[in-house]
Short mmCIF file of C-alpha atoms in Angstrom, two decimals:
data_model
loop_
_atom_site.label_atom_id
_atom_site.label_comp_id
_atom_site.label_asym_id
_atom_site.label_seq_id
_atom_site.Cartn_x
_atom_site.Cartn_y
_atom_site.Cartn_z
CA ASP A 1 30.49 -86.80 -21.00
CA ILE A 2 31.59 -86.78 -17.40
CA GLN A 3 30.55 -89.90 -15.53
CA MET A 4 29.88 -90.01 -11.80
CA THR A 5 30.23 -92.96 -9.48
CA GLN A 6 29.23 -93.26 -5.84
CA SER A 7 30.21 -95.68 -3.11
CA PRO A 8 28.80 -97.50 -1.42
CA SER A 9 25.56 -98.06 -3.30
CA SER A 10 23.88 -98.69 0.02
CA LEU A 11 24.80 -98.78 3.67
CA SER A 12 23.20 -99.71 6.93
CA ALA A 13 23.63 -97.30 9.80
CA SER A 14 22.16 -96.44 13.16
CA VAL A 15 21.09 -93.19 14.72
CA GLY A 16 24.15 -91.38 15.99
CA ASP A 17 26.54 -92.96 13.49
CA ARG A 18 28.98 -90.98 11.38
CA VAL A 19 28.25 -91.75 7.74
CA THR A 20 30.55 -91.07 4.80
CA ILE A 21 29.56 -91.32 1.14
CA THR A 22 32.03 -90.84 -1.67
CA CYS A 23 31.54 -89.60 -5.19
CA GLN A 24 34.06 -89.81 -7.99
CA ALA A 25 34.07 -87.96 -11.30
CA SER A 26 35.58 -89.37 -14.48
CA GLN A 27 37.53 -86.15 -15.00
CA ASP A 28 38.48 -83.04 -13.08
CA ILE A 29 35.38 -81.03 -12.19
CA ILE A 30 37.21 -78.67 -9.81
CA ASN A 31 34.47 -78.18 -7.20
CA TYR A 32 31.43 -78.23 -9.51
CA LEU A 33 29.68 -80.75 -7.31
CA ASN A 34 26.36 -80.68 -5.46
CA TRP A 35 24.76 -83.19 -3.09
CA TYR A 36 21.04 -83.97 -2.82
CA GLN A 37 18.92 -85.98 -0.42
CA GLN A 38 15.83 -87.82 -1.64
CA LYS A 39 13.22 -89.56 0.45
CA PRO A 40 10.79 -92.10 -1.03
CA GLY A 41 8.07 -90.51 -3.12
CA LYS A 42 9.56 -87.04 -2.73
CA ALA A 43 11.57 -84.70 -4.91
CA PRO A 44 15.26 -84.33 -4.08
CA LYS A 45 16.49 -81.62 -1.75
CA LEU A 46 19.72 -79.68 -2.18
CA LEU A 47 22.13 -80.18 0.73
CA ILE A 48 25.59 -79.07 -0.37
CA TYR A 49 26.77 -76.96 -3.30
CA ASP A 50 30.21 -76.27 -4.72
CA ALA A 51 31.39 -79.41 -2.93
CA SER A 52 31.50 -77.94 0.55
CA TYR A 53 28.96 -75.16 1.05
CA LEU A 54 25.90 -75.91 3.13
CA GLU A 55 22.59 -74.87 1.59
CA ALA A 56 20.57 -72.55 3.81
CA GLY A 57 18.46 -74.40 6.33
CA VAL A 58 20.38 -77.67 6.09
CA PRO A 59 21.58 -78.98 9.48
CA SER A 60 25.26 -78.56 10.22
CA ARG A 61 25.71 -82.30 10.73
CA PHE A 62 25.93 -82.47 6.93
CA SER A 63 29.27 -81.53 5.42
CA GLY A 64 30.99 -81.92 2.08
CA SER A 65 34.58 -81.95 0.98
CA GLY A 66 36.79 -82.69 -1.97
CA SER A 67 37.91 -81.27 -5.25
CA GLY A 68 39.04 -82.46 -8.64
CA THR A 69 37.64 -85.96 -9.02
CA HIS A 70 37.05 -87.16 -5.47
CA PHE A 71 34.33 -85.86 -3.16
CA THR A 72 32.81 -86.83 0.16
CA LEU A 73 29.51 -86.23 1.94
CA THR A 74 29.61 -86.77 5.70
CA ILE A 75 26.73 -86.95 8.13
CA SER A 76 28.05 -86.48 11.66
CA GLY A 77 25.54 -88.00 14.00
CA LEU A 78 22.90 -89.61 11.82
CA GLN A 79 19.34 -88.69 12.73
CA SER A 80 16.21 -90.70 11.99
CA GLU A 81 15.14 -88.18 9.35
CA ASP A 82 18.40 -88.72 7.47
CA PHE A 83 17.52 -92.20 6.25
CA ALA A 84 17.24 -91.50 2.54
CA THR A 85 19.06 -91.80 -0.76
CA TYR A 86 21.86 -89.34 -1.49
CA TYR A 87 22.96 -88.23 -4.95
CA CYS A 88 25.97 -86.28 -6.09
CA GLN A 89 25.63 -84.14 -9.21
CA GLN A 90 28.25 -82.38 -11.30
CA TYR A 91 27.60 -79.33 -13.46
CA ASP A 92 30.58 -78.89 -15.74
CA ASN A 93 30.01 -76.86 -18.91
CA PHE A 94 26.26 -76.45 -18.36
CA ILE A 95 25.66 -80.21 -18.54
CA PHE A 96 24.48 -81.92 -15.38
CA THR A 97 25.23 -85.51 -14.45
CA PHE A 98 23.92 -87.32 -11.37
CA GLY A 99 25.64 -90.15 -9.59
CA PRO A 100 23.83 -93.47 -9.16
CA GLY A 101 22.89 -92.74 -5.55
CA THR A 102 23.66 -94.13 -2.10
CA LYS A 103 20.82 -95.45 0.01
CA VAL A 104 21.23 -95.03 3.75
CA ASP A 105 19.00 -97.38 5.72
CA GLN B 1 6.62 -68.56 -2.52
CA VAL B 2 8.16 -70.54 -5.34
CA THR B 3 6.14 -73.44 -6.71
CA LEU B 4 6.43 -75.59 -9.81
CA ARG B 5 3.90 -78.06 -11.14
CA GLU B 6 4.28 -80.57 -13.94
CA SER B 7 1.38 -81.49 -16.20
CA GLY B 8 0.93 -83.80 -19.13
CA PRO B 9 -0.26 -87.28 -20.02
CA ALA B 10 0.16 -90.12 -17.57
CA LEU B 11 0.26 -92.68 -20.37
CA VAL B 12 1.80 -92.50 -23.83
CA LYS B 13 2.20 -95.15 -26.48
CA PRO B 14 5.55 -96.23 -27.89
CA THR B 15 6.77 -93.98 -30.75
CA GLN B 16 4.51 -91.13 -29.63
CA THR B 17 5.77 -87.70 -28.64
CA LEU B 18 5.53 -86.68 -24.99
CA THR B 19 4.74 -83.07 -24.18
CA LEU B 20 5.16 -81.93 -20.58
CA THR B 21 4.40 -78.49 -19.23
CA CYS B 22 5.95 -76.94 -16.14
CA THR B 23 3.84 -74.12 -14.72
CA PHE B 24 5.58 -72.10 -12.07
CA SER B 25 4.95 -69.18 -9.77
CA GLY B 26 6.93 -67.04 -7.37
CA PHE B 27 9.60 -66.10 -9.88
CA SER B 28 10.02 -64.88 -13.44
CA LEU B 29 12.09 -66.66 -16.04
CA SER B 30 13.10 -63.27 -17.39
CA THR B 31 15.15 -62.68 -14.24
CA SER B 32 18.89 -62.97 -14.78
CA GLY B 33 20.38 -66.09 -13.25
CA LEU B 34 17.19 -68.14 -13.18
CA CYS B 35 16.63 -71.27 -15.23
CA VAL B 36 14.20 -74.18 -15.39
CA THR B 37 15.36 -77.74 -15.82
CA TRP B 38 13.79 -81.16 -16.38
CA ILE B 39 15.03 -84.26 -14.57
CA ARG B 40 13.54 -87.74 -14.64
CA GLN B 41 13.72 -90.83 -12.49
CA PRO B 42 12.72 -94.30 -13.66
CA PRO B 43 11.08 -96.43 -10.98
CA GLY B 44 13.65 -97.47 -8.40
CA LYS B 45 16.48 -95.89 -10.34
CA ALA B 46 18.69 -92.83 -10.24
CA LEU B 47 17.99 -89.28 -11.30
CA GLU B 48 18.73 -88.40 -14.92
CA TRP B 49 19.12 -84.82 -16.09
CA LEU B 50 17.33 -84.02 -19.35
CA ALA B 51 17.40 -80.35 -20.31
CA ARG B 52 17.59 -76.80 -19.11
CA ILE B 53 16.47 -73.40 -20.38
CA ASP B 54 17.92 -70.16 -19.07
CA TRP B 55 16.52 -66.69 -18.53
CA ASP B 56 18.27 -65.55 -21.72
CA ASP B 57 16.75 -68.45 -23.71
CA ASP B 58 19.98 -70.46 -23.81
CA LYS B 59 19.15 -74.16 -23.93
CA TYR B 60 21.15 -77.22 -22.92
CA TYR B 61 20.37 -80.90 -23.41
CA SER B 62 21.53 -84.27 -22.19
CA THR B 63 24.06 -85.53 -24.70
CA SER B 64 22.44 -88.95 -24.90
CA LEU B 65 18.91 -87.59 -25.44
CA LYS B 66 19.41 -84.32 -27.25
CA THR B 67 18.15 -85.59 -30.59
CA ARG B 68 14.78 -86.35 -28.98
CA LEU B 69 14.33 -83.33 -26.70
CA THR B 70 13.11 -79.79 -27.20
CA ILE B 71 12.71 -77.28 -24.40
CA SER B 72 10.99 -73.91 -24.71
CA LYS B 73 9.57 -71.22 -22.49
CA ASP B 74 6.56 -68.93 -22.38
CA THR B 75 7.73 -66.23 -20.04
CA SER B 76 4.48 -64.30 -19.99
CA ASN B 77 2.55 -67.38 -18.86
CA ASN B 78 5.28 -68.70 -16.55
CA GLN B 79 5.55 -72.01 -18.36
CA VAL B 80 8.29 -74.23 -19.70
CA VAL B 81 7.50 -77.01 -22.14
CA LEU B 82 9.55 -80.15 -22.77
CA THR B 83 8.88 -82.42 -25.71
CA MET B 84 10.43 -85.86 -26.09
CA THR B 85 9.95 -87.71 -29.34
CA ASN B 86 9.82 -91.41 -30.12
CA MET B 87 8.88 -92.54 -26.63
CA ASP B 88 9.87 -96.05 -25.54
CA PRO B 89 8.95 -98.13 -22.49
CA VAL B 90 12.41 -97.37 -21.04
CA ASP B 91 11.30 -93.74 -20.83
CA THR B 92 8.77 -94.67 -18.15
CA ALA B 93 9.68 -92.44 -15.22
CA THR B 94 8.71 -89.67 -12.88
CA TYR B 95 9.50 -86.40 -14.64
CA TYR B 96 10.41 -83.42 -12.49
CA CYS B 97 10.72 -79.79 -13.41
CA ALA B 98 12.83 -77.66 -11.14
CA ARG B 99 14.20 -74.16 -10.81
CA ILE B 100 17.88 -73.41 -11.06
CA THR B 101 19.28 -70.32 -9.38
CA THR B 102 22.73 -69.37 -10.57
CA VAL B 103 24.79 -67.97 -7.72
CA ALA B 104 28.31 -66.77 -8.54
CA GLY B 105 28.28 -69.12 -11.51
CA THR B 106 27.05 -72.11 -9.53
CA PRO B 107 23.72 -73.57 -10.67
CA LEU B 108 21.64 -74.60 -7.68
CA VAL B 109 18.54 -76.73 -8.23
CA ASP B 110 16.72 -75.14 -5.34
CA TYR B 111 13.00 -75.75 -5.98
CA TRP B 112 11.37 -78.85 -7.43
CA GLY B 113 7.93 -79.77 -8.61
CA GLN B 114 6.22 -82.81 -7.16
CA GLY B 115 6.85 -84.79 -10.33
CA ILE B 116 4.58 -86.44 -12.85
CA VAL B 117 4.56 -90.16 -13.50
CA VAL B 118 4.66 -91.01 -17.19
CA THR B 119 4.19 -94.60 -18.33
CA VAL B 120 5.03 -95.69 -21.86
CA SER B 121 3.00 -98.68 -22.89
CA SER B 122 0.88 -99.84 -25.76
#
């Protein structure tokens, strides 16, 4: 199975900061990579799909990039509502795998 | 308006079988490109994908759990059922059902239920 890693596992940031989270796949997943945001006690929310496409309604300060095995989620100008945990998720061959998450506080 | 709601027992004993039902509205699982999936999250831990069933009744399971899982659908009643056998305390988690919309081959988990907390304890 494809394994996903994320770094860092947590980070401290302030409103207005530029935040970058990385996700690495154990093998080439082309661009089969989504990003989710989860707040405490809530279900996750889709932010980015196919590595770089913004889901409808998601603020443009969120962006994704990468292909193959290395991917990045960037928040340009962190807002107070962005403090949350972020997960990457790959979907190769109908099997999903989530990364371990990155907590932004 | 798309909604999903999980139901089932809050507490199961070790070795028992867990049966969870996802009841949804706002879409039909007979529509091409739509799927329902189950994902769980142990307390304080990461999301773990469990299973998925597609509009055409194709089914997919987590490699590590596939011997314990069965997913099925009742299209007429807008329900998807997940069973997990031989429950263990490590299976204690919030279990989510969610809709997948397949767009140009990309599966998007676009709507989630609120989750159901299942505790495994004797």
